[in-house]
GROMACS .gro file of C-alpha atoms in nm:
model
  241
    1UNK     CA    1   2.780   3.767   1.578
    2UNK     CA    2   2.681   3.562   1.291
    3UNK     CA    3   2.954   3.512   1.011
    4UNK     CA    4   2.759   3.533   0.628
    5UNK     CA    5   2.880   3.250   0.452
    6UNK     CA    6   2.971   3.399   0.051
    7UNK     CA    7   2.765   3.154  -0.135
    8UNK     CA    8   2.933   3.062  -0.428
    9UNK     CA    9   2.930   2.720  -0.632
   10UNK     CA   10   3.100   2.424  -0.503
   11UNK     CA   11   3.169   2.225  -0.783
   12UNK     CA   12   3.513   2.190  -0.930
   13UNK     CA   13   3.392   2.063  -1.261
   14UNK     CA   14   3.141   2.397  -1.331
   15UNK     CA   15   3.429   2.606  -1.277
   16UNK     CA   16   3.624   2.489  -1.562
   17UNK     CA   17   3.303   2.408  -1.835
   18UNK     CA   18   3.238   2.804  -1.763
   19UNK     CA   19   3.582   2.931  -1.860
   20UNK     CA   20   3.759   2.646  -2.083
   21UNK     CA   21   3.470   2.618  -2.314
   22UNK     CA   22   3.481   2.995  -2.345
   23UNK     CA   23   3.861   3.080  -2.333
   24UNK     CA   24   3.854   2.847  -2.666
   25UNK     CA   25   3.595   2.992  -2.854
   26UNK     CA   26   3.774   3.326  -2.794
   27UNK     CA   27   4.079   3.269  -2.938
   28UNK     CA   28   3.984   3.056  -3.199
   29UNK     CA   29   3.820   3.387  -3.328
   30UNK     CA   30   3.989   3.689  -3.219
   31UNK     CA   31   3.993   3.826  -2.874
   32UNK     CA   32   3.841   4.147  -2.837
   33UNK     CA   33   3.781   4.370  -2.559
   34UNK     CA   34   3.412   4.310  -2.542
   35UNK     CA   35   3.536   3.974  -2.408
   36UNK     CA   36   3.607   4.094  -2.070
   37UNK     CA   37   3.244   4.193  -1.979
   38UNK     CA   38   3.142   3.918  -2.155
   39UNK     CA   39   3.309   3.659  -1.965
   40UNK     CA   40   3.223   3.839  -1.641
   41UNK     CA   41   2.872   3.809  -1.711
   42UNK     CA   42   2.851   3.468  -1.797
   43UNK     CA   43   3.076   3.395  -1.493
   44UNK     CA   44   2.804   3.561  -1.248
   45UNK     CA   45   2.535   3.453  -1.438
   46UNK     CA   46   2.654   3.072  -1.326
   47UNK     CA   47   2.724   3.193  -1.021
   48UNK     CA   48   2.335   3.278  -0.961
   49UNK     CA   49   2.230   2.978  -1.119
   50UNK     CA   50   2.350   2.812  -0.784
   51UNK     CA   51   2.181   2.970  -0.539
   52UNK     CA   52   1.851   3.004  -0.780
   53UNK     CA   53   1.880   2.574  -0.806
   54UNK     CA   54   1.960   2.576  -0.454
   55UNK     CA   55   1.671   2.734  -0.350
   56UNK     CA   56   1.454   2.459  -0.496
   57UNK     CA   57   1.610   2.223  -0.331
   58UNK     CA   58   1.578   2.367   0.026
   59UNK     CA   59   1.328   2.561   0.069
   60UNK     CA   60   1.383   2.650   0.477
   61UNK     CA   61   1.660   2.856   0.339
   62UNK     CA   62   1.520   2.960   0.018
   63UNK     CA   63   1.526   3.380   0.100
   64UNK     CA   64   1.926   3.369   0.145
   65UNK     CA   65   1.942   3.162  -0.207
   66UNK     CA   66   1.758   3.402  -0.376
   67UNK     CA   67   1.880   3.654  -0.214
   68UNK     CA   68   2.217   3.592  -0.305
   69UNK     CA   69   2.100   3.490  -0.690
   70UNK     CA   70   1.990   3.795  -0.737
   71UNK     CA   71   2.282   3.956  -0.654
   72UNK     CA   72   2.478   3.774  -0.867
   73UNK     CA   73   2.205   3.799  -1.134
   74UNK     CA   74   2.240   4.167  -1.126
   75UNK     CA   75   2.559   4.190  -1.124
   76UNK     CA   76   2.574   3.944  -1.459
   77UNK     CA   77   2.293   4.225  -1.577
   78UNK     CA   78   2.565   4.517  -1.565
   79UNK     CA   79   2.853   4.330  -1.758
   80UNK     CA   80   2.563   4.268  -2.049
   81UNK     CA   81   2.486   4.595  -2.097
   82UNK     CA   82   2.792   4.685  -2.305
   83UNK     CA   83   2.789   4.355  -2.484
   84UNK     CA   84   2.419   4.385  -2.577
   85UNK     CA   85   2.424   4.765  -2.682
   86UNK     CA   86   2.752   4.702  -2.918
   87UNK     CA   87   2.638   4.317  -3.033
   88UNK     CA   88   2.272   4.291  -2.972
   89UNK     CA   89   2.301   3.956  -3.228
   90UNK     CA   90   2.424   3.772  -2.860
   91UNK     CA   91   2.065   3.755  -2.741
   92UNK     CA   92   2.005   3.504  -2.957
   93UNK     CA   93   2.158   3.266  -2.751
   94UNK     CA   94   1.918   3.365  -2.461
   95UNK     CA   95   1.617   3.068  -2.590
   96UNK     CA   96   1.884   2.851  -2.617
   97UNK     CA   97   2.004   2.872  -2.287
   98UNK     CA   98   1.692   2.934  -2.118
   99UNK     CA   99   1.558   2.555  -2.271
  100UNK     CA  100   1.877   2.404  -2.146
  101UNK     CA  101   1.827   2.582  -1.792
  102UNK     CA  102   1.490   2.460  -1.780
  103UNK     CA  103   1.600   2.055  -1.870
  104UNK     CA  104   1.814   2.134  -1.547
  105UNK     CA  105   1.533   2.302  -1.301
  106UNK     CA  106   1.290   1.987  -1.414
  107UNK     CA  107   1.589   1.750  -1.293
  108UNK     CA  108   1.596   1.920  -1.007
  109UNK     CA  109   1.266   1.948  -0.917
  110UNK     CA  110   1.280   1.554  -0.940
  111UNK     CA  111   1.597   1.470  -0.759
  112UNK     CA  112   1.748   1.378  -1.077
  113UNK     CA  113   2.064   1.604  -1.079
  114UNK     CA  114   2.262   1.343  -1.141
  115UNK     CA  115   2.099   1.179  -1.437
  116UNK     CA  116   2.317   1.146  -1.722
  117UNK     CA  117   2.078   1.375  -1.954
  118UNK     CA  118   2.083   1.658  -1.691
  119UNK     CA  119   2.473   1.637  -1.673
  120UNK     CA  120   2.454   1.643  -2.100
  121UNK     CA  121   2.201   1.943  -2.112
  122UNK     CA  122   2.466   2.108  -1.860
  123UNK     CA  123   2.757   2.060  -2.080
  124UNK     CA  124   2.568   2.198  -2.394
  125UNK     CA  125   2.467   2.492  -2.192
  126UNK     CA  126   2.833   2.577  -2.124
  127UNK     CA  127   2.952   2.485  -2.403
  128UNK     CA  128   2.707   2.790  -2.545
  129UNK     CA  129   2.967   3.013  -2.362
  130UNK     CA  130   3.244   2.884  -2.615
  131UNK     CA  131   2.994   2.963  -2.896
  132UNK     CA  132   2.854   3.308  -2.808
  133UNK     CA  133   3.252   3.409  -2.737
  134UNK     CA  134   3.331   3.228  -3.089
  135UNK     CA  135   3.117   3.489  -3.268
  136UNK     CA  136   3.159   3.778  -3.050
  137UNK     CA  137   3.539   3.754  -3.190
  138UNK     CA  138   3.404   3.797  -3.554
  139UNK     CA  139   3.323   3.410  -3.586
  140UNK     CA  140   3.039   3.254  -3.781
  141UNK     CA  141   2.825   2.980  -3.858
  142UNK     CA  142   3.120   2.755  -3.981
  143UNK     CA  143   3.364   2.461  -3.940
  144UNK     CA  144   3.570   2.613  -3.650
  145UNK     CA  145   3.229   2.714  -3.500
  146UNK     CA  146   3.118   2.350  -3.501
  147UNK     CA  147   3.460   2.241  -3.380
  148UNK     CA  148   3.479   2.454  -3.046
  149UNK     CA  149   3.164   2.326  -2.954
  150UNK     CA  150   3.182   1.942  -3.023
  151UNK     CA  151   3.530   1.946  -2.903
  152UNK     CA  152   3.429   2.093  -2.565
  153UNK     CA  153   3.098   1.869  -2.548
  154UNK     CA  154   3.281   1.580  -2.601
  155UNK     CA  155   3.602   1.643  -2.372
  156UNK     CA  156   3.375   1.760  -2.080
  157UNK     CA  157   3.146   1.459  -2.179
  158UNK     CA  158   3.423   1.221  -2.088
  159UNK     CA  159   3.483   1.378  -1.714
  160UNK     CA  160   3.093   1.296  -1.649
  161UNK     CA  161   3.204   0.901  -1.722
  162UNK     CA  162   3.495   0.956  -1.542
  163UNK     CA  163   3.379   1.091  -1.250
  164UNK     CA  164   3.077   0.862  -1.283
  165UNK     CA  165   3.289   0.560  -1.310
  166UNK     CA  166   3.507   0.671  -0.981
  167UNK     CA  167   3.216   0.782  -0.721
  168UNK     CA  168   2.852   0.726  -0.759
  169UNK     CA  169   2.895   0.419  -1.021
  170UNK     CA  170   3.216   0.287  -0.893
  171UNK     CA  171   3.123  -0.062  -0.785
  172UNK     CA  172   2.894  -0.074  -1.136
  173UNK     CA  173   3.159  -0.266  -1.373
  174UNK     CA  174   2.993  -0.175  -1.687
  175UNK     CA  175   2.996   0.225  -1.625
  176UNK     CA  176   3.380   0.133  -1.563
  177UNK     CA  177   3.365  -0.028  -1.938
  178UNK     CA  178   3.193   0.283  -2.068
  179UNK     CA  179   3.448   0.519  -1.928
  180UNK     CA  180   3.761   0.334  -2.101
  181UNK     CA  181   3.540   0.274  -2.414
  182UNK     CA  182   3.406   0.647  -2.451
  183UNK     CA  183   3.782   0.768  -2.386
  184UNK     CA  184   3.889   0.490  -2.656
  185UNK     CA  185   3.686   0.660  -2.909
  186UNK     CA  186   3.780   1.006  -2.814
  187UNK     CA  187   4.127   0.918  -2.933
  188UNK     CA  188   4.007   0.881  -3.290
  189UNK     CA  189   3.707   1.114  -3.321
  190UNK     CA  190   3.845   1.451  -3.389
  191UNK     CA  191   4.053   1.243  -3.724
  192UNK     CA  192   3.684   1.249  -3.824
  193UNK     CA  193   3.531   1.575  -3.724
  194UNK     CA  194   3.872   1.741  -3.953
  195UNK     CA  195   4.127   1.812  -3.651
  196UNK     CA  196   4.356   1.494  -3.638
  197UNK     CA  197   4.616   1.716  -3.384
  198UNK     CA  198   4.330   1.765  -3.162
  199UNK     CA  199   4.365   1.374  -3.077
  200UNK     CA  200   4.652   1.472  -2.858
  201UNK     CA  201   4.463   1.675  -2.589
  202UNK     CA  202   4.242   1.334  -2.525
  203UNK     CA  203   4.533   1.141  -2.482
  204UNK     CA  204   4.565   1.230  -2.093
  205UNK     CA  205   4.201   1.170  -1.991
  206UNK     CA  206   4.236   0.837  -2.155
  207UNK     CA  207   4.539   0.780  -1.992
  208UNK     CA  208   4.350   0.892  -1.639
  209UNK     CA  209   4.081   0.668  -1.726
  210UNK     CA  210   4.275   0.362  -1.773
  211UNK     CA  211   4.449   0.407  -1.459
  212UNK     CA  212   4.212   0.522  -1.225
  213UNK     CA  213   3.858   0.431  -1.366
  214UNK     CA  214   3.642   0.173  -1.087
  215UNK     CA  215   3.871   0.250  -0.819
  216UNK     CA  216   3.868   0.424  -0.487
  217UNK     CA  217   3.949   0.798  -0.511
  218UNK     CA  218   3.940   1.111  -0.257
  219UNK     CA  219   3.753   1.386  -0.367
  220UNK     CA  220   4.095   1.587  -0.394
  221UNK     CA  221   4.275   1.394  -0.591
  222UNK     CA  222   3.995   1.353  -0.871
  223UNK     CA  223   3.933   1.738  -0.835
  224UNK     CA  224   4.312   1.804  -0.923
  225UNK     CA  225   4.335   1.542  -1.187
  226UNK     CA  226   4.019   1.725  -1.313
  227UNK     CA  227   4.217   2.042  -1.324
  228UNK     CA  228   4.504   1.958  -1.464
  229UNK     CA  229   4.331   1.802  -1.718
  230UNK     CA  230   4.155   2.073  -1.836
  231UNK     CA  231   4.441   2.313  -1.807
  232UNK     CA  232   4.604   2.081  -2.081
  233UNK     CA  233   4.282   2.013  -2.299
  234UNK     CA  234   4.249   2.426  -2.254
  235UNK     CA  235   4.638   2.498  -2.367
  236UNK     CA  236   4.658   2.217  -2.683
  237UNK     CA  237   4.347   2.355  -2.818
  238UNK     CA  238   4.476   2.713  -2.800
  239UNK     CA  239   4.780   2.545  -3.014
  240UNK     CA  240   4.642   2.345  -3.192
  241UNK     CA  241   4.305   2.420  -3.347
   0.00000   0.00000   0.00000
């Protein structure tokens, strides 16, 4: 018999832009219980939006994408219903996401996934998570607001150069100059956006960059450099914004 493969996103980097951005924007309000269902939403919703991409891409297979999309999609559906009933101000992110979703299906549609715009519109999208969880928690259109989502756009922002500058544009000596430049100015940035301490959690992906940036890397080792680097951008924010 057949094993089913569980279809589930492969991508180290999504997994972290869905729950850092959003961990962040929770406690920089104030956690509340609605933040459970919340979270499990958006976490299936980007779960479905695998498969669903998937399926454009490979269309032999394209039942069992959608197939499992929809699952997940449903199952996203449930965990709204509480959220929307008690705070039906959160579908106004839904336009919002659904233009950034759409930048992404035209990239894929043209075998552009990896364009930097595409990986931008991504990071925006996710970084919508950190917003909608910002407010949920009694947050408004203010300072803090604007800081959990430019401070998550622009550490996340800094793994695409990164990454960039390690596999796909490795041998390309200026993306290796962006990298250590964009990191350079990351270090100074947040003196100017009002949160000097939050300097400090871009300290390590400039170190990473320095060291490793142009060179030859396994997979692994960028994944868990990737990790631990947004375990400690997720942990100094918590303390420090």
């Amino acid at each position: 018999m057949k094993k089913t493969r569980i279809v589930i996103p492969r991508e180290h980097g999504g997994w972290a832009m869905v729950s850092v951005p959003y961990f962040i924007g929770m406690v920089a309000a104030k956690p509340a219980l609605l933040h459970l269902p919340l979270f499990l939403a958006w976490l299936f919703l980007y779960m479905a939006s695998y498969p669903f991409l998937q399926s454009l891409k490979t269309p032999a297979k394209r039942k069992t994408w959608i197939s499992w999309g929809t699952v997940y999609a449903l199952v996203a559906a449930v965990f709204l219903v509480p959220v929307l009933v008690l705070k039906p101000s959160m579908l106004w992110f839904a336009p919002v996401l659904l233009v950034l979703i759409m930048v992404n299906v035209w990239h894929v549609l043209r075998k552009a996934e990896r364009a930097l715009l595409n990986d931008i519109c991504a990071i925006l999208l996710f970084c919508t998570g950190g917003a909608a969880a910002y407010m949920l928690g009694g947050g408004g259109f203010d300072q803090l607001l604007a800081a959990v989502v430019s401070l998550n756009f622009l550490y996340f922002t800094g793994t695409v150069f990164f990454v960039k500058s390690v596999f796909r544009e490795r041998k390309n000596r200026r993306w290796t100059a962006y990298a250590i430049m964009y990191h350079s100015v990351m270090l100074i940035l947040p003196i100017f956006l009002g949160h000097p301490w939050m300097c400090l959690p871009f300290l390590f992906p400039f170190v990473k960059t320095l060291r490793y940036a142009g060179k030859i890397m396994k997979p692994m080792k960028v994944g868990m450099i990737e990790i631990a680097g947004s375990i400690q951008f997720l942990l100094l924010s918590w303390i420090l914004m």
